[in-house]
Amino acid sequence: MAKYKRILLKLSGESLMGEKQYGIDEKRLAEYAAQIKEIHEQGVQIGIVIGGGNIFRGLSGANKGFDRVKGDQMGMLATVINSLALSSALVAAGVKARVLTAVRMEPIGEFYSKWKAIECMENGEIVIMSGGTGNPFFTTDTGSSLRGIEIEADVMLKGTRVDGIYTADPEKDRTATKFSDITYDEVLKRGLKVMDLTATCMCKENNLPIVVFDMDTVGNLKKVISGEEIGTVVHN
């Protein structure tokens, strides 16, 4: 039995690179599509937001001399490319998927609205919401928080390369210990980099819990949906 009826799945753009140095790894994409299909078949309504860091990251572009607004707009377009790739992989796996965009760009995707997204999910489609919030200076973390709250998701599932939240970066500090669950207040007090500050505060204020888990291990998404205690739960 699925623990959640409707979820917002946040995927990192970097994870789509898989073994590559840049762009999209077709093998990783197919693995993601298979995992998403598995939970979709359990009747879970799924909204997805994907980052664009495997193609272009606005903030790093600004550090290299790009205008920040144009850099962020390039980052938004990178999320659209990733969203189209994932929707293609899902359709190939036999699942109906629809791409909605935060900025008008028909026929590439339909213009996002809460009502359109919910209607599509209730009709059994997986909805991929691309283009961030449509505004510069906001990350895709904030975009996923906003969309999760808008579509009235039960939870945000943040799929990363790490298996949860630690006291420090486990890739750099071997003494880092993992939290099984943690409150938003504690995350803010400790300055933990779960998501950016705006996204964290939005989830806290709107009481949207987050589960941070390792999406790159095949089968983990189904385990989270089934209520297994993997990853870290962030809550009020």
CSV table of C-alpha atoms in Angstrom, one decimal:
chain,number,residue,atom,x,y,z
A,1,MET,CA,0.0,0.0,0.0
A,2,ALA,CA,1.2,3.5,-0.9
A,3,LYS,CA,1.7,5.8,2.1
A,4,TYR,CA,1.1,8.9,0.0
A,5,LYS,CA,-1.8,9.7,-2.4
A,6,ARG,CA,-0.1,12.6,-4.2
A,7,ILE,CA,3.6,13.5,-4.2
A,8,LEU,CA,5.9,16.1,-5.6
A,9,LEU,CA,9.1,14.4,-6.7
A,10,LYS,CA,12.1,16.7,-7.0
A,11,LEU,CA,15.0,15.3,-9.1
A,12,SER,CA,18.4,16.8,-9.4
A,13,GLY,CA,19.7,17.7,-12.9
A,14,GLU,CA,23.2,16.5,-11.9
A,15,SER,CA,21.8,13.0,-11.2
A,16,LEU,CA,20.6,12.8,-14.8
A,17,MET,CA,24.3,12.9,-15.9
A,18,GLY,CA,24.8,9.4,-14.5
A,19,GLU,CA,28.3,8.3,-15.5
A,20,LYS,CA,28.7,11.2,-17.9
A,21,GLN,CA,30.4,14.5,-17.3
A,22,TYR,CA,27.7,16.6,-18.9
A,23,GLY,CA,24.2,16.2,-20.3
A,24,ILE,CA,21.8,13.3,-20.0
A,25,ASP,CA,22.7,9.6,-19.4
A,26,GLU,CA,20.1,7.5,-21.2
A,27,LYS,CA,20.6,4.6,-18.8
A,28,ARG,CA,20.0,6.8,-15.7
A,29,LEU,CA,16.9,8.3,-17.4
A,30,ALA,CA,15.5,4.8,-18.1
A,31,GLU,CA,16.1,3.8,-14.5
A,32,TYR,CA,14.3,6.9,-13.2
A,33,ALA,CA,11.4,6.3,-15.6
A,34,ALA,CA,11.1,2.6,-14.5
A,35,GLN,CA,11.0,3.6,-10.8
A,36,ILE,CA,8.4,6.3,-11.4
A,37,LYS,CA,6.3,3.9,-13.4
A,38,GLU,CA,6.4,1.4,-10.6
A,39,ILE,CA,4.9,3.8,-8.0
A,40,HIS,CA,2.5,5.2,-10.6
A,41,GLU,CA,1.0,1.7,-11.0
A,42,GLN,CA,0.3,1.8,-7.3
A,43,GLY,CA,-2.1,4.6,-7.9
A,44,VAL,CA,0.1,7.4,-6.6
A,45,GLN,CA,-0.5,10.8,-8.3
A,46,ILE,CA,2.9,12.2,-9.3
A,47,GLY,CA,4.1,15.8,-10.0
A,48,ILE,CA,7.8,16.1,-10.9
A,49,VAL,CA,10.2,19.1,-10.9
A,50,ILE,CA,13.7,18.6,-12.3
A,51,GLY,CA,16.8,20.8,-11.9
A,52,GLY,CA,19.0,21.8,-14.8
A,53,GLY,CA,22.5,21.6,-13.3
A,54,ASN,CA,23.6,18.9,-15.8
A,55,ILE,CA,23.2,21.4,-18.6
A,56,PHE,CA,23.4,25.0,-17.2
A,57,ARG,CA,23.3,26.5,-13.7
A,58,GLY,CA,22.3,30.2,-13.6
A,59,LEU,CA,24.3,31.0,-10.5
A,60,SER,CA,27.6,29.6,-11.7
A,61,GLY,CA,26.9,31.3,-15.1
A,62,ALA,CA,26.6,34.6,-13.2
A,63,ASN,CA,30.0,33.9,-11.6
A,64,LYS,CA,31.5,33.6,-15.1
A,65,GLY,CA,30.2,36.9,-16.3
A,66,PHE,CA,26.7,36.1,-17.5
A,67,ASP,CA,24.0,38.6,-16.6
A,68,ARG,CA,22.2,36.9,-13.6
A,69,VAL,CA,18.7,37.3,-15.1
A,70,LYS,CA,19.8,35.8,-18.4
A,71,GLY,CA,21.8,33.1,-16.7
A,72,ASP,CA,18.7,32.1,-14.6
A,73,GLN,CA,16.6,32.1,-17.8
A,74,MET,CA,19.1,29.8,-19.4
A,75,GLY,CA,18.9,27.5,-16.3
A,76,MET,CA,15.1,27.5,-16.7
A,77,LEU,CA,15.4,26.3,-20.3
A,78,ALA,CA,17.8,23.6,-19.1
A,79,THR,CA,15.0,22.3,-16.8
A,80,VAL,CA,12.7,22.2,-19.8
A,81,ILE,CA,15.2,20.1,-21.8
A,82,ASN,CA,15.4,17.6,-18.9
A,83,SER,CA,11.6,17.5,-18.5
A,84,LEU,CA,11.1,16.7,-22.1
A,85,ALA,CA,13.7,13.9,-21.8
A,86,LEU,CA,12.0,12.4,-18.8
A,87,SER,CA,8.6,12.6,-20.4
A,88,SER,CA,9.9,10.9,-23.5
A,89,ALA,CA,11.4,8.1,-21.3
A,90,LEU,CA,8.1,7.7,-19.4
A,91,VAL,CA,6.0,7.5,-22.5
A,92,ALA,CA,8.5,4.9,-23.9
A,93,ALA,CA,7.9,3.0,-20.7
A,94,GLY,CA,4.2,3.0,-21.3
A,95,VAL,CA,3.1,5.8,-19.0
A,96,LYS,CA,1.2,9.0,-19.9
A,97,ALA,CA,3.2,12.1,-19.1
A,98,ARG,CA,2.7,15.8,-19.7
A,99,VAL,CA,5.2,18.7,-19.6
A,100,LEU,CA,3.9,22.0,-18.2
A,101,THR,CA,6.1,25.1,-18.4
A,102,ALA,CA,6.2,28.1,-16.1
A,103,VAL,CA,6.9,30.4,-19.1
A,104,ARG,CA,4.7,30.1,-22.3
A,105,MET,CA,6.4,28.0,-24.9
A,106,GLU,CA,3.7,26.1,-26.7
A,107,PRO,CA,4.0,23.6,-28.5
A,108,ILE,CA,7.0,22.5,-26.4
A,109,GLY,CA,4.8,22.3,-23.3
A,110,GLU,CA,1.5,23.6,-22.0
A,111,PHE,CA,1.5,26.7,-19.8
A,112,TYR,CA,1.4,25.7,-16.1
A,113,SER,CA,-1.6,26.2,-13.9
A,114,LYS,CA,-2.4,24.5,-10.6
A,115,TRP,CA,-5.8,23.4,-12.0
A,116,LYS,CA,-4.3,21.9,-15.2
A,117,ALA,CA,-1.7,20.0,-13.1
A,118,ILE,CA,-4.2,18.5,-10.7
A,119,GLU,CA,-6.7,17.6,-13.5
A,120,CYS,CA,-3.9,15.8,-15.4
A,121,MET,CA,-2.8,13.9,-12.3
A,122,GLU,CA,-6.3,12.9,-11.4
A,123,ASN,CA,-6.7,11.5,-14.9
A,124,GLY,CA,-3.7,9.3,-14.4
A,125,GLU,CA,-1.0,11.3,-16.1
A,126,ILE,CA,2.4,12.1,-14.6
A,127,VAL,CA,2.9,15.9,-14.7
A,128,ILE,CA,6.4,17.3,-15.1
A,129,MET,CA,6.5,21.0,-14.2
A,130,SER,CA,9.4,22.7,-15.8
A,131,GLY,CA,10.9,26.2,-16.0
A,132,GLY,CA,11.2,26.7,-12.2
A,133,THR,CA,9.0,29.4,-11.0
A,134,GLY,CA,9.4,31.3,-14.3
A,135,ASN,CA,11.3,34.0,-12.4
A,136,PRO,CA,15.0,34.7,-12.0
A,137,PHE,CA,16.7,34.6,-8.5
A,138,PHE,CA,14.7,31.5,-7.5
A,139,THR,CA,16.2,28.0,-7.6
A,140,THR,CA,14.4,24.8,-8.7
A,141,ASP,CA,14.3,23.9,-5.0
A,142,THR,CA,12.0,26.9,-4.5
A,143,GLY,CA,10.2,25.9,-7.7
A,144,SER,CA,9.5,22.4,-6.3
A,145,SER,CA,8.4,23.8,-2.9
A,146,LEU,CA,6.0,26.2,-4.7
A,147,ARG,CA,4.6,23.5,-7.0
A,148,GLY,CA,4.3,21.0,-4.1
A,149,ILE,CA,2.3,23.4,-2.1
A,150,GLU,CA,0.2,24.5,-5.1
A,151,ILE,CA,-0.8,20.9,-6.1
A,152,GLU,CA,-1.6,20.1,-2.5
A,153,ALA,CA,1.0,17.2,-2.4
A,154,ASP,CA,1.2,15.1,0.8
A,155,VAL,CA,4.9,15.2,0.7
A,156,MET,CA,7.9,16.4,-1.3
A,157,LEU,CA,10.3,13.6,-2.1
A,158,LYS,CA,13.8,15.0,-2.8
A,159,GLY,CA,15.8,12.5,-4.7
A,160,THR,CA,19.5,13.1,-4.4
A,161,ARG,CA,22.9,11.2,-4.6
A,162,VAL,CA,23.1,11.1,-0.8
A,163,ASP,CA,20.9,8.8,1.3
A,164,GLY,CA,19.6,11.5,3.6
A,165,ILE,CA,20.6,14.6,5.7
A,166,TYR,CA,23.8,14.5,7.7
A,167,THR,CA,25.4,16.7,10.3
A,168,ALA,CA,28.0,17.6,7.6
A,169,ASP,CA,28.8,16.7,4.0
A,170,PRO,CA,29.4,12.9,4.2
A,171,GLU,CA,31.4,13.0,1.0
A,172,LYS,CA,33.9,15.4,2.8
A,173,ASP,CA,33.5,14.5,6.5
A,174,ARG,CA,33.7,10.8,7.5
A,175,THR,CA,32.5,11.6,11.0
A,176,ALA,CA,29.2,13.0,9.7
A,177,THR,CA,26.1,11.3,11.1
A,178,LYS,CA,22.8,10.9,9.5
A,179,PHE,CA,19.4,12.1,10.8
A,180,SER,CA,16.5,9.7,10.5
A,181,ASP,CA,14.2,12.8,11.0
A,182,ILE,CA,14.7,16.4,11.8
A,183,THR,CA,12.5,19.5,12.2
A,184,TYR,CA,12.6,22.5,9.9
A,185,ASP,CA,13.6,24.7,12.9
A,186,GLU,CA,16.6,22.4,13.5
A,187,VAL,CA,17.6,22.5,9.8
A,188,LEU,CA,17.5,26.3,9.9
A,189,LYS,CA,19.4,26.5,13.3
A,190,ARG,CA,22.2,24.2,12.1
A,191,GLY,CA,22.4,25.9,8.7
A,192,LEU,CA,22.1,22.5,7.0
A,193,LYS,CA,22.0,22.6,3.2
A,194,VAL,CA,18.9,20.6,2.6
A,195,MET,CA,17.5,23.1,0.2
A,196,ASP,CA,18.0,26.8,-0.2
A,197,LEU,CA,16.6,29.0,2.6
A,198,THR,CA,13.6,30.3,0.6
A,199,ALA,CA,12.5,26.7,-0.3
A,200,THR,CA,12.9,25.5,3.3
A,201,CYS,CA,10.9,28.3,4.8
A,202,MET,CA,8.1,27.8,2.3
A,203,CYS,CA,7.8,24.2,3.2
A,204,LYS,CA,7.9,25.0,6.9
A,205,GLU,CA,5.3,27.7,6.7
A,206,ASN,CA,2.9,25.6,4.6
A,207,ASN,CA,3.5,22.4,6.5
A,208,LEU,CA,4.8,20.3,3.6
A,209,PRO,CA,7.1,17.5,4.8
A,210,ILE,CA,10.2,16.5,2.8
A,211,VAL,CA,11.8,13.1,2.5
A,212,VAL,CA,15.4,13.4,1.4
A,213,PHE,CA,16.6,10.0,-0.1
A,214,ASP,CA,19.0,8.4,-2.5
A,215,MET,CA,17.2,8.2,-5.8
A,216,ASP,CA,20.1,6.7,-7.7
A,217,THR,CA,19.7,3.3,-5.9
A,218,VAL,CA,17.1,1.5,-7.9
A,219,GLY,CA,14.1,0.5,-5.8
A,220,ASN,CA,14.4,3.3,-3.2
A,221,LEU,CA,11.5,5.4,-4.6
A,222,LYS,CA,9.1,2.4,-4.1
A,223,LYS,CA,10.5,1.9,-0.6
A,224,VAL,CA,9.8,5.6,0.4
A,225,ILE,CA,6.3,5.3,-1.1
A,226,SER,CA,5.7,2.1,0.9
A,227,GLY,CA,6.6,3.9,4.1
A,228,GLU,CA,10.0,2.2,4.7
A,229,GLU,CA,12.3,4.3,6.9
A,230,ILE,CA,15.0,5.2,4.4
A,231,GLY,CA,16.4,8.7,4.0
A,232,THR,CA,15.6,11.6,6.3
A,233,VAL,CA,12.2,13.1,7.0
A,234,VAL,CA,12.0,16.9,7.5
A,235,HIS,CA,8.9,18.1,9.3
A,236,ASN,CA,7.4,20.8,11.6
